[in-house]
Tab-separated table of C-alpha atoms in Angstrom:
chain	number	residue	atom	x	y	z
A	20	MET	CA	-29.646	44.328	39.016
A	21	ASP	CA	-32.860	42.404	39.590
A	22	GLU	CA	-34.462	44.662	36.984
A	23	ILE	CA	-31.984	43.386	34.384
A	24	ASP	CA	-32.741	39.778	35.340
A	25	LYS	CA	-36.357	40.458	34.390
A	26	TYR	CA	-35.417	41.228	30.782
A	27	PHE	CA	-32.202	39.264	30.058
A	28	TYR	CA	-30.490	35.967	30.800
A	29	ILE	CA	-27.090	34.484	29.894
A	30	VAL	CA	-26.343	31.089	28.315
A	31	ILE	CA	-22.753	29.809	28.385
A	32	ALA	CA	-21.750	27.280	25.707
A	33	LYS	CA	-20.858	23.730	26.714
A	34	ASP	CA	-17.227	24.298	25.760
A	35	HIS	CA	-17.218	27.514	27.853
A	36	LEU	CA	-15.744	29.425	24.919
A	37	SER	CA	-18.721	31.701	24.282
A	38	ALA	CA	-21.618	33.326	26.127
A	39	GLN	CA	-24.868	34.587	24.619
A	40	ILE	CA	-27.322	37.074	25.999
A	41	TYR	CA	-31.027	36.326	25.472
A	42	CYS	CA	-34.039	38.502	26.062
A	43	THR	CA	-37.064	37.304	28.043
A	44	ASP	CA	-40.703	37.507	26.985
A	45	SER	CA	-41.006	40.677	29.044
A	46	TYR	CA	-38.582	42.519	26.800
A	47	HIS	CA	-39.829	44.914	24.076
A	48	HIS	CA	-37.730	47.399	22.170
A	49	ASP	CA	-40.201	50.206	22.873
A	50	LEU	CA	-39.804	49.853	26.634
A	51	ASP	CA	-38.189	52.775	28.324
A	52	LEU	CA	-35.239	50.826	29.739
A	53	ASP	CA	-32.249	52.666	31.051
A	54	PHE	CA	-29.455	50.151	31.626
A	55	ASN	CA	-25.961	51.562	31.328
A	56	GLU	CA	-22.820	49.613	30.430
A	57	GLU	CA	-21.721	49.372	34.034
A	58	GLN	CA	-24.974	47.689	35.038
A	59	ILE	CA	-24.726	45.217	32.163
A	60	MET	CA	-21.112	44.447	33.120
A	61	GLY	CA	-22.283	43.737	36.649
A	62	PHE	CA	-24.995	41.482	35.239
A	63	LEU	CA	-22.352	39.546	33.289
A	64	GLN	CA	-20.122	39.181	36.326
A	65	LYS	CA	-23.095	37.936	38.314
A	66	ASN	CA	-23.442	35.223	35.648
A	67	LYS	CA	-19.690	34.453	35.934
A	68	VAL	CA	-18.791	35.944	32.534
A	69	ASN	CA	-15.454	37.680	33.089
A	70	TYR	CA	-13.370	37.220	29.938
A	71	GLY	CA	-13.606	38.158	26.275
A	72	ILE	CA	-16.525	40.544	26.746
A	73	ASP	CA	-17.638	42.371	23.609
A	74	HIS	CA	-18.284	45.998	24.588
A	75	GLN	CA	-19.867	46.732	21.241
A	76	VAL	CA	-22.603	44.213	22.086
A	77	ILE	CA	-23.000	45.782	25.525
A	78	ARG	CA	-23.655	49.130	23.878
A	79	GLN	CA	-26.232	47.509	21.600
A	80	VAL	CA	-28.068	46.005	24.568
A	81	SER	CA	-28.032	49.283	26.488
A	82	ALA	CA	-29.567	50.983	23.437
A	83	THR	CA	-32.690	48.761	23.699
A	84	ILE	CA	-32.429	47.116	20.295
A	85	GLY	CA	-35.184	45.066	18.685
A	86	LYS	CA	-36.149	41.703	20.116
A	87	GLU	CA	-35.360	39.946	16.827
A	88	ALA	CA	-31.648	40.779	17.250
A	89	PHE	CA	-31.306	38.363	20.164
A	90	PRO	CA	-29.497	36.205	21.073
A	91	LEU	CA	-26.186	38.036	20.832
A	92	VAL	CA	-22.703	36.636	21.481
A	93	ILE	CA	-21.568	38.910	24.262
A	94	ALA	CA	-18.310	37.164	25.197
A	95	LYS	CA	-15.801	34.887	23.509
A	96	GLY	CA	-13.160	32.763	25.180
A	97	LEU	CA	-9.742	31.927	23.796
A	98	PRO	CA	-9.448	28.300	22.617
A	99	ALA	CA	-6.307	26.385	23.520
A	100	ILE	CA	-3.935	25.658	20.644
A	101	ASN	CA	-2.148	22.344	21.051
A	102	GLY	CA	1.480	22.183	20.056
A	103	LYS	CA	2.545	20.790	16.692
A	104	ASP	CA	4.374	17.478	16.594
A	105	GLY	CA	7.999	17.456	15.586
A	106	GLU	CA	8.712	17.171	11.862
A	107	ILE	CA	11.542	16.181	9.586
A	108	THR	CA	12.570	17.995	6.421
A	109	TYR	CA	14.354	15.861	3.833
A	110	GLU	CA	16.984	17.450	1.634
A	111	THR	CA	16.688	14.875	-1.160
A	112	ASN	CA	13.913	13.076	-3.003
A	113	PHE	CA	13.239	9.453	-2.058
A	114	SER	CA	11.070	8.770	-5.102
A	115	THR	CA	12.175	6.169	-7.652
A	116	GLU	CA	9.467	7.153	-10.134
A	117	ILE	CA	10.225	8.468	-13.619
A	118	VAL	CA	7.994	11.204	-15.056
A	119	HIS	CA	6.147	9.699	-18.029
A	120	ASP	CA	5.944	12.705	-20.337
A	121	SER	CA	5.831	12.810	-24.144
A	122	GLU	CA	9.606	12.328	-24.329
A	123	TRP	CA	9.658	9.409	-21.887
A	124	ASP	CA	11.763	6.450	-23.009
A	125	PHE	CA	10.460	3.167	-21.592
A	126	ARG	CA	14.067	2.133	-21.074
A	127	GLU	CA	14.266	4.666	-18.247
A	128	VAL	CA	12.652	2.573	-15.569
A	129	MET	CA	13.865	4.083	-12.300
A	130	HIS	CA	15.636	6.931	-10.580
A	131	ILE	CA	17.896	5.814	-7.734
A	132	PRO	CA	17.961	8.338	-4.855
A	133	SER	CA	21.717	8.696	-4.277
A	134	VAL	CA	23.717	10.801	-1.813
A	135	ALA	CA	27.394	11.747	-1.479
A	136	THR	CA	29.714	11.642	1.516
A	137	GLY	CA	29.037	14.565	3.864
A	138	GLN	CA	25.738	15.474	2.190
A	139	LYS	CA	22.961	16.682	4.489
A	140	LEU	CA	20.095	14.199	4.398
A	141	ALA	CA	17.456	15.665	6.691
A	142	THR	CA	16.793	18.136	9.517
A	143	LEU	CA	14.582	17.598	12.556
A	144	MET	CA	12.140	20.321	13.631
A	145	ASN	CA	11.288	20.531	17.343
A	146	PRO	CA	7.684	20.212	18.519
A	147	THR	CA	5.950	23.375	19.754
A	148	VAL	CA	4.561	23.777	23.272
A	149	GLY	CA	1.192	25.172	22.219
A	150	GLN	CA	-0.819	28.067	23.654
A	151	GLU	CA	-3.146	27.948	26.645
A	152	GLY	CA	-6.730	29.087	26.277
A	153	VAL	CA	-9.179	30.947	28.550
A	154	THR	CA	-12.890	30.300	29.115
A	155	VAL	CA	-15.451	33.120	29.290
A	156	GLU	CA	-15.412	32.554	33.060
A	157	GLY	CA	-11.689	33.346	33.056
A	158	ASN	CA	-10.490	29.798	33.705
A	159	ARG	CA	-7.329	28.562	31.974
A	160	ILE	CA	-7.567	25.806	29.325
A	161	LYS	CA	-4.522	23.568	29.214
A	162	ALA	CA	-2.731	23.126	25.871
A	163	PHE	CA	-0.964	19.845	25.113
A	164	PRO	CA	2.586	20.095	23.773
A	165	GLY	CA	3.504	18.379	20.483
A	166	LYS	CA	5.286	15.045	20.434
A	167	ARG	CA	8.917	14.755	19.491
A	168	LEU	CA	9.536	12.891	16.228
A	169	ILE	CA	11.885	9.979	16.800
A	170	ILE	CA	14.194	9.414	13.827
A	171	LYS	CA	17.323	7.322	14.319
A	172	THR	CA	20.577	6.999	12.435
A	173	GLY	CA	20.918	3.805	10.448
A	174	LYS	CA	23.890	2.473	8.526
A	175	ASN	CA	26.393	5.068	7.261
A	176	VAL	CA	24.455	8.024	8.722
A	177	VAL	CA	25.490	10.395	11.541
A	178	TYR	CA	23.455	12.905	13.529
A	179	ARG	CA	24.751	16.391	14.415
A	180	GLU	CA	23.122	17.733	17.575
A	181	GLU	CA	23.963	21.421	16.954
A	182	ASP	CA	21.572	21.789	14.032
A	183	GLN	CA	19.633	18.522	14.501
A	184	SER	CA	20.668	17.283	11.061
A	185	PHE	CA	21.551	13.904	9.540
A	186	PHE	CA	24.558	13.444	7.242
A	187	ALA	CA	25.837	10.620	5.025
A	188	VAL	CA	29.263	9.202	5.842
A	189	THR	CA	29.628	7.371	2.526
A	190	ASN	CA	28.373	7.445	-1.043
A	191	GLY	CA	25.333	5.288	-1.602
A	192	GLN	CA	21.601	4.888	-1.857
A	193	LEU	CA	19.396	6.720	0.627
A	194	THR	CA	16.537	4.712	2.140
A	195	ARG	CA	14.039	4.944	4.983
A	196	VAL	CA	13.115	1.833	6.953
A	197	GLY	CA	10.717	2.510	9.797
A	198	ASN	CA	12.251	5.269	11.958
A	199	TYR	CA	15.756	4.758	10.577
A	200	ILE	CA	17.628	6.583	7.811
A	201	HIS	CA	20.196	4.440	5.985
A	202	VAL	CA	22.769	4.994	3.258
A	203	HIS	CA	23.468	1.729	1.432
A	204	PRO	CA	26.728	1.777	-0.504
A	205	VAL	CA	26.833	0.148	-3.928
A	206	PHE	CA	28.745	-3.120	-4.359
A	207	GLU	CA	30.277	-3.589	-7.825
A	208	VAL	CA	31.627	-6.741	-9.465
A	209	HIS	CA	33.744	-5.959	-12.546
A	210	GLU	CA	33.422	-9.407	-14.103
A	211	SER	CA	30.951	-12.280	-14.409
A	212	ILE	CA	29.883	-14.016	-11.228
A	213	SER	CA	32.046	-17.074	-10.595
A	214	MET	CA	33.391	-19.162	-7.756
A	215	LYS	CA	35.794	-16.290	-7.129
A	216	THR	CA	32.917	-14.160	-5.894
A	217	GLY	CA	30.355	-16.836	-5.005
A	218	ASN	CA	26.757	-15.971	-4.196
A	219	LEU	CA	26.040	-12.353	-3.331
A	220	ASP	CA	23.748	-11.257	-0.505
A	221	PHE	CA	24.110	-7.527	0.057
A	222	ILE	CA	22.111	-4.910	1.955
A	223	GLY	CA	22.673	-2.177	-0.632
A	224	SER	CA	22.624	-2.031	-4.417
A	225	ILE	CA	24.625	-4.371	-6.638
A	226	ILE	CA	26.169	-3.707	-10.052
A	227	ILE	CA	27.568	-6.666	-12.007
A	228	HIS	CA	29.640	-5.975	-15.143
A	229	GLY	CA	29.182	-9.455	-16.574
A	230	ASP	CA	26.933	-12.530	-16.480
A	231	VAL	CA	25.244	-14.468	-13.690
A	232	PRO	CA	25.749	-18.162	-14.599
A	233	ASN	CA	23.674	-21.217	-13.795
A	234	GLY	CA	23.151	-22.004	-10.117
A	235	PHE	CA	24.293	-18.724	-8.522
A	236	THR	CA	22.138	-16.518	-6.290
A	237	VAL	CA	22.247	-12.725	-6.137
A	238	LYS	CA	20.214	-10.908	-3.468
A	239	ALA	CA	20.170	-7.176	-2.714
A	240	GLY	CA	18.403	-4.872	-0.302
A	241	GLY	CA	18.588	-2.174	-2.991
A	242	ASP	CA	18.654	-2.329	-6.785
A	243	ILE	CA	20.487	-4.829	-8.994
A	244	LYS	CA	22.056	-3.911	-12.351
A	245	ILE	CA	23.520	-6.695	-14.489
A	246	PHE	CA	25.395	-5.662	-17.646
A	247	GLY	CA	25.252	-9.128	-19.168
A	248	MET	CA	22.875	-12.093	-19.134
A	249	VAL	CA	21.356	-14.262	-16.426
A	250	GLU	CA	21.210	-18.012	-16.923
A	251	ALA	CA	19.360	-20.477	-14.663
A	252	ALA	CA	20.177	-18.380	-11.601
A	253	THR	CA	18.196	-16.643	-8.862
A	254	VAL	CA	18.185	-12.845	-8.691
A	255	ILE	CA	16.117	-11.229	-5.919
A	256	SER	CA	15.944	-7.498	-5.177
A	257	GLU	CA	14.117	-5.343	-2.649
A	258	GLY	CA	14.282	-2.574	-5.262
A	259	SER	CA	14.442	-2.763	-9.082
A	260	ILE	CA	16.356	-5.106	-11.413
A	261	TYR	CA	18.018	-4.170	-14.730
A	262	ILE	CA	19.471	-6.874	-17.016
A	263	SER	CA	21.049	-5.485	-20.189
A	264	GLU	CA	20.860	-8.759	-22.128
A	265	GLY	CA	18.442	-11.563	-21.295
A	266	PHE	CA	17.293	-14.231	-18.864
A	267	VAL	CA	17.445	-17.931	-19.802
A	268	GLY	CA	15.851	-19.723	-16.882
A	269	ASN	CA	15.769	-23.353	-18.106
A	270	ASN	CA	12.565	-23.631	-16.020
A	271	ILE	CA	14.508	-23.294	-12.746
A	272	GLY	CA	15.737	-19.674	-12.757
A	273	LEU	CA	13.965	-16.850	-10.910
A	274	ILE	CA	14.021	-13.054	-11.244
A	275	GLN	CA	12.097	-11.259	-8.486
A	276	ALA	CA	11.903	-7.560	-7.561
A	277	LYS	CA	9.653	-5.516	-5.284
A	278	GLU	CA	9.831	-2.608	-7.738
A	279	ASN	CA	10.415	-2.709	-11.537
A	280	ILE	CA	12.200	-5.213	-13.796
A	281	LYS	CA	13.853	-4.256	-17.110
A	282	VAL	CA	15.294	-7.122	-19.198
A	283	GLY	CA	16.297	-7.781	-22.818
A	284	TYR	CA	14.369	-11.070	-23.206
A	285	ILE	CA	12.980	-13.927	-21.105
A	286	ASN	CA	13.177	-17.621	-22.039
A	287	GLN	CA	11.833	-20.454	-19.859
A	288	GLY	CA	12.065	-18.394	-16.715
A	289	GLU	CA	9.988	-17.242	-13.776
A	290	VAL	CA	9.781	-13.468	-13.316
A	291	CYS	CA	7.906	-11.526	-10.630
A	292	ALA	CA	7.795	-7.700	-10.542
A	293	GLY	CA	6.158	-5.796	-7.697
A	294	LYS	CA	5.375	-2.948	-10.112
A	295	ASP	CA	6.244	-2.912	-13.850
A	296	LEU	CA	7.939	-5.411	-16.177
A	297	PHE	CA	9.701	-4.029	-19.284
A	298	VAL	CA	10.971	-6.532	-21.885
A	299	GLU	CA	12.787	-5.213	-24.962
A	300	ASN	CA	12.297	-8.332	-27.086
A	301	SER	CA	10.372	-11.581	-26.482
A	302	ILE	CA	8.967	-13.627	-23.605
A	303	LEU	CA	9.123	-17.347	-24.442
A	304	HIS	CA	7.567	-20.226	-22.466
A	305	SER	CA	7.861	-18.365	-19.163
A	306	ASN	CA	5.725	-17.561	-16.148
A	307	CYS	CA	5.728	-13.801	-15.545
A	308	LEU	CA	3.905	-11.604	-13.046
A	309	ALA	CA	3.730	-7.799	-12.818
A	310	ARG	CA	1.435	-6.145	-10.309
A	311	ASN	CA	1.128	-3.071	-12.546
A	312	GLN	CA	1.968	-3.326	-16.250
A	313	VAL	CA	3.920	-5.446	-18.723
A	314	VAL	CA	5.504	-3.654	-21.700
A	315	CYS	CA	6.844	-5.800	-24.565
A	316	GLN	CA	6.247	-3.542	-27.564
A	317	GLN	CA	9.014	-4.931	-29.783
A	318	GLY	CA	8.683	-8.663	-29.185
A	319	ASN	CA	6.404	-11.683	-28.864
A	320	ILE	CA	4.857	-13.495	-25.938
A	321	ILE	CA	4.777	-17.186	-26.839
A	322	GLY	CA	3.824	-19.981	-24.442
A	323	GLY	CA	3.627	-19.896	-20.665
A	324	THR	CA	1.544	-17.589	-18.504
A	325	LEU	CA	1.610	-13.823	-18.056
A	326	SER	CA	-0.206	-12.228	-15.087
A	327	ALA	CA	-0.663	-8.455	-14.792
A	328	GLY	CA	-2.539	-6.164	-12.434
A	329	LYS	CA	-3.237	-3.282	-14.822
A	330	SER	CA	-2.137	-3.635	-18.447
A	331	VAL	CA	-0.136	-5.554	-21.042
A	332	ASP	CA	1.288	-3.716	-24.063
A	333	VAL	CA	2.775	-6.189	-26.551
A	334	LYS	CA	3.628	-6.587	-30.232
A	335	ASP	CA	2.501	-10.223	-30.743
A	336	ILE	CA	0.923	-12.914	-28.568
A	337	GLY	CA	1.070	-16.586	-29.549
A	338	ASN	CA	2.244	-17.837	-32.936
A	339	HIS	CA	1.023	-19.454	-36.167
A	340	LEU	CA	1.562	-22.922	-34.653
A	341	GLY	CA	-1.091	-22.250	-32.016
A	342	THR	CA	1.213	-22.560	-29.005
A	343	LYS	CA	-0.928	-22.280	-25.888
A	344	THR	CA	-0.317	-18.909	-24.240
A	345	GLU	CA	-2.243	-17.447	-21.315
A	346	VAL	CA	-2.636	-13.791	-20.317
A	347	VAL	CA	-4.312	-13.226	-16.948
A	348	PHE	CA	-5.455	-9.927	-15.419
A	349	GLY	CA	-6.346	-9.236	-11.808
A	350	ILE	CA	-4.978	-12.419	-10.246
A	351	ASP	CA	-1.642	-14.163	-9.743
A	352	LYS	CA	-2.119	-17.314	-11.818
A	353	SER	CA	0.396	-19.380	-9.837
A	354	ILE	CA	-1.210	-18.506	-6.491
A	355	GLN	CA	-4.698	-19.077	-7.899
A	356	ASP	CA	-3.653	-22.520	-9.160
A	357	ARG	CA	-2.272	-23.284	-5.706
A	358	LYS	CA	-5.545	-22.151	-4.089
A	359	ASP	CA	-7.586	-24.299	-6.475
A	360	GLN	CA	-5.422	-27.299	-5.618
A	361	LEU	CA	-5.832	-26.703	-1.872
A	362	PHE	CA	-9.597	-26.164	-2.220
A	363	SER	CA	-9.846	-29.503	-4.019
A	364	GLU	CA	-7.888	-31.215	-1.248
A	365	LYS	CA	-10.071	-29.494	1.362
A	366	GLU	CA	-13.271	-30.773	-0.267
A	367	LYS	CA	-11.880	-34.320	-0.371
A	368	LEU	CA	-10.940	-34.130	3.318
A	369	GLN	CA	-14.382	-32.818	4.276
A	370	ASP	CA	-15.988	-35.654	2.310
A	371	ALA	CA	-13.680	-38.179	3.984
A	372	LEU	CA	-14.520	-36.809	7.451
A	373	THR	CA	-18.238	-37.147	6.706
A	374	LYS	CA	-17.740	-40.810	5.802
A	375	LEU	CA	-15.527	-41.338	8.850
A	376	GLU	CA	-18.243	-39.875	11.071
A	377	ILE	CA	-20.698	-42.480	9.750
A	378	LEU	CA	-18.115	-45.216	10.318
A	379	GLY	CA	-17.494	-43.960	13.849
A	380	LYS	CA	-21.178	-44.184	14.759
A	381	ARG	CA	-21.242	-47.777	13.513
A	382	LEU	CA	-18.180	-48.681	15.566
A	383	GLU	CA	-19.570	-47.025	18.696
A	384	GLY	CA	-22.852	-48.898	18.216
A	385	GLN	CA	-21.205	-52.309	18.254
A	386	SER	CA	-21.963	-54.390	21.331
A	387	ASN	CA	-18.492	-55.971	21.401
A	388	LEU	CA	-16.549	-52.661	21.401
A	389	GLN	CA	-14.435	-53.911	24.331
A	390	SER	CA	-13.015	-56.818	22.352
A	391	PRO	CA	-9.351	-56.410	21.259
A	392	ARG	CA	-10.183	-56.387	17.532
A	393	SER	CA	-12.928	-53.771	17.963
A	394	ARG	CA	-10.711	-51.620	20.179
A	395	ILE	CA	-7.921	-51.683	17.566
A	396	SER	CA	-10.373	-50.754	14.799
A	397	TYR	CA	-11.763	-47.903	16.878
A	398	LEU	CA	-8.302	-46.556	17.735
A	399	ARG	CA	-7.326	-46.658	14.055
A	400	TYR	CA	-10.506	-44.776	13.238
A	401	ARG	CA	-9.770	-42.091	15.868
A	402	ASN	CA	-6.186	-41.719	14.583
A	403	THR	CA	-7.404	-41.304	10.989
A	404	VAL	CA	-9.955	-38.686	12.075
A	405	HIS	CA	-7.301	-36.788	14.048
A	406	LYS	CA	-4.921	-36.689	11.070
A	407	ALA	CA	-7.688	-35.539	8.712
A	408	GLU	CA	-8.859	-32.802	11.098
A	409	THR	CA	-5.290	-31.588	11.657
A	410	ARG	CA	-4.657	-31.434	7.910
A	411	LEU	CA	-7.969	-29.615	7.352
A	412	ILE	CA	-7.060	-26.938	9.922
A	413	LYS	CA	-3.654	-26.510	8.258
A	414	LEU	CA	-5.286	-26.164	4.822
A	415	GLU	CA	-7.694	-23.505	6.081
A	416	GLU	CA	-4.795	-21.526	7.590
A	417	VAL	CA	-2.826	-21.656	4.319
A	418	LEU	CA	-5.885	-20.716	2.231
A	419	GLU	CA	-6.555	-17.741	4.488
A	420	GLN	CA	-3.005	-16.465	3.920
A	421	LEU	CA	-2.989	-16.924	0.139
A	422	ASP	CA	-4.074	-13.804	-1.734
A	423	ALA	CA	-4.102	-14.096	-5.515
A	424	GLN	CA	-5.545	-10.624	-6.130
A	425	ILE	CA	-3.084	-8.253	-7.869
A	426	GLY	CA	-5.360	-5.589	-9.316
A	427	SER	CA	-8.794	-4.805	-10.687
A	428	GLU	CA	-9.676	-6.802	-13.786
A	429	LYS	CA	-12.361	-4.221	-14.606
A	430	GLU	CA	-9.689	-1.556	-15.165
A	431	ALA	CA	-7.195	-3.817	-16.949
A	432	SER	CA	-6.411	-3.788	-20.662
A	433	LEU	CA	-4.490	-5.805	-23.261
A	434	LEU	CA	-3.002	-3.854	-26.187
A	435	VAL	CA	-1.732	-5.875	-29.170
A	436	ARG	CA	0.385	-3.830	-31.595
A	437	ASN	CA	0.520	-6.559	-34.264
A	438	PHE	CA	-1.133	-10.014	-34.006
A	439	ILE	CA	-2.798	-12.064	-31.293
A	440	HIS	CA	-3.019	-15.642	-32.583
A	441	SER	CA	-5.353	-18.554	-31.956
A	442	ASN	CA	-5.047	-20.727	-28.825
A	443	VAL	CA	-4.282	-17.700	-26.672
A	444	ILE	CA	-6.355	-17.620	-23.476
A	445	VAL	CA	-7.209	-14.171	-22.107
A	446	SER	CA	-8.612	-14.009	-18.558
A	447	PHE	CA	-9.979	-11.072	-16.576
A	448	GLY	CA	-10.440	-12.487	-13.086
A	449	LYS	CA	-12.990	-15.311	-13.392
A	450	TYR	CA	-13.909	-14.343	-16.959
A	451	LYS	CA	-11.979	-16.269	-19.602
A	452	GLN	CA	-11.932	-16.374	-23.404
A	453	MET	CA	-10.052	-18.573	-25.848
A	454	ILE	CA	-8.925	-16.739	-28.994
A	455	ARG	CA	-10.154	-18.837	-31.958
A	456	GLU	CA	-8.681	-16.782	-34.796
A	457	SER	CA	-5.933	-14.225	-35.322
A	458	TYR	CA	-6.631	-10.535	-34.684
A	459	HIS	CA	-4.521	-7.619	-35.814
A	460	TYR	CA	-3.912	-4.374	-33.899
A	461	VAL	CA	-6.570	-4.769	-31.203
A	462	ALA	CA	-7.351	-3.868	-27.613
A	463	ILE	CA	-9.071	-6.286	-25.253
A	464	HIS	CA	-11.039	-5.172	-22.176
A	465	LEU	CA	-13.627	-6.472	-19.724
A	466	ILE	CA	-16.835	-4.474	-20.270
A	467	LYS	CA	-19.973	-5.315	-18.264
A	468	ASN	CA	-18.592	-8.758	-17.382
A	469	GLU	CA	-17.892	-9.552	-21.038
A	470	ILE	CA	-14.484	-9.762	-22.718
A	471	VAL	CA	-14.563	-7.384	-25.681
A	472	ILE	CA	-12.085	-7.268	-28.595
A	473	HIS	CA	-12.050	-4.082	-30.632
A	474	PRO	CA	-9.645	-2.266	-33.000
A	475	LEU	CA	-6.861	-0.438	-31.210
A	476	PHE	CA	-7.697	2.708	-33.165
A	477	ASN	CA	-10.813	3.351	-35.231
């Protein structure tokens, strides 16, 4: 055995999952060595290598191979395989996206994931326990079992233990919120909103077969479909909003959705879409925001402000009368205006505090500070400073929370299918350009920090 130690040594990997045999400087392939497999096995055991031994390598070593062949992996351990976490398999598609192929109609804005009573929604898969490993020394390597996936039943959903499956107990819209699966039934109103129904605040989707008049509020945790018009009302959805006719806001109405908005026309209203805004006809004197795109291919945008994160596709912008109209990319104009206002107030407060600091030093330097009049003046000064500092802290907190960014202005584009008229302001982030003359059939982009107008097609 000592003879083998003269020519070979063993190195075990740090993870103990492999062992290599090395030859010493005394080893030469032309030596007349006569080590059999049993002796080499004993040598391995002496070096605590007991598992995963490669007998083919042992035969190579006993045959006195060339020195350049070393080192050789003479044993391999078995790595531990940790268990897989539990999984859930859904039986229906949650996506609300529409495939935009060559036959896509922009009127098809969303697909509502709907389920029927008794329909299987999902099935839980158990975690696996894993498989233990073994080191080359023969020691066991612990495997960690997978974690169980915790999914709970929400509204209108039941769980069947036998096959670990979830089922709907009513017709409705399927949603996931955190670890809960819900089915939100659809609430329908078969007439215009009136005092008979009052305001609507519903967790699921709402369908209204009529109008939403002035002053009413409609809120939904799902989608809202209105087969009529919306006057100076408030319509807020956690999903998408569809209005078959139009929205006349009278500068007080609001339409807001976290997903898409599809509407016939917009007049003097405020509209905010978390994704896309589709308008069949015109947008007049309104403030609109879409974090993705605005599509208004058959109508005009006249007056007001339009903010978009990615693109605006429109027939006409502005008019022959030169009505001021603003199109902004990359930022929410209303939030940016609010930030600018707060920044201005912040600068004024900082300037006032600087002047107050000078005044305070003068007051503290007065020899008669203990007199009643001086004490009153000093206390007034301290009170003014405290109010200014408190307001400044509040402003900084609000400014930190305000985020006007809604996309990348460098990737944004404005497509005009007919005319863009004078007195239209186009902004890409901080870059702004006033249109001085009418252009026909053009695209506008931000290229190398410069707003470029070029023909839509050459």
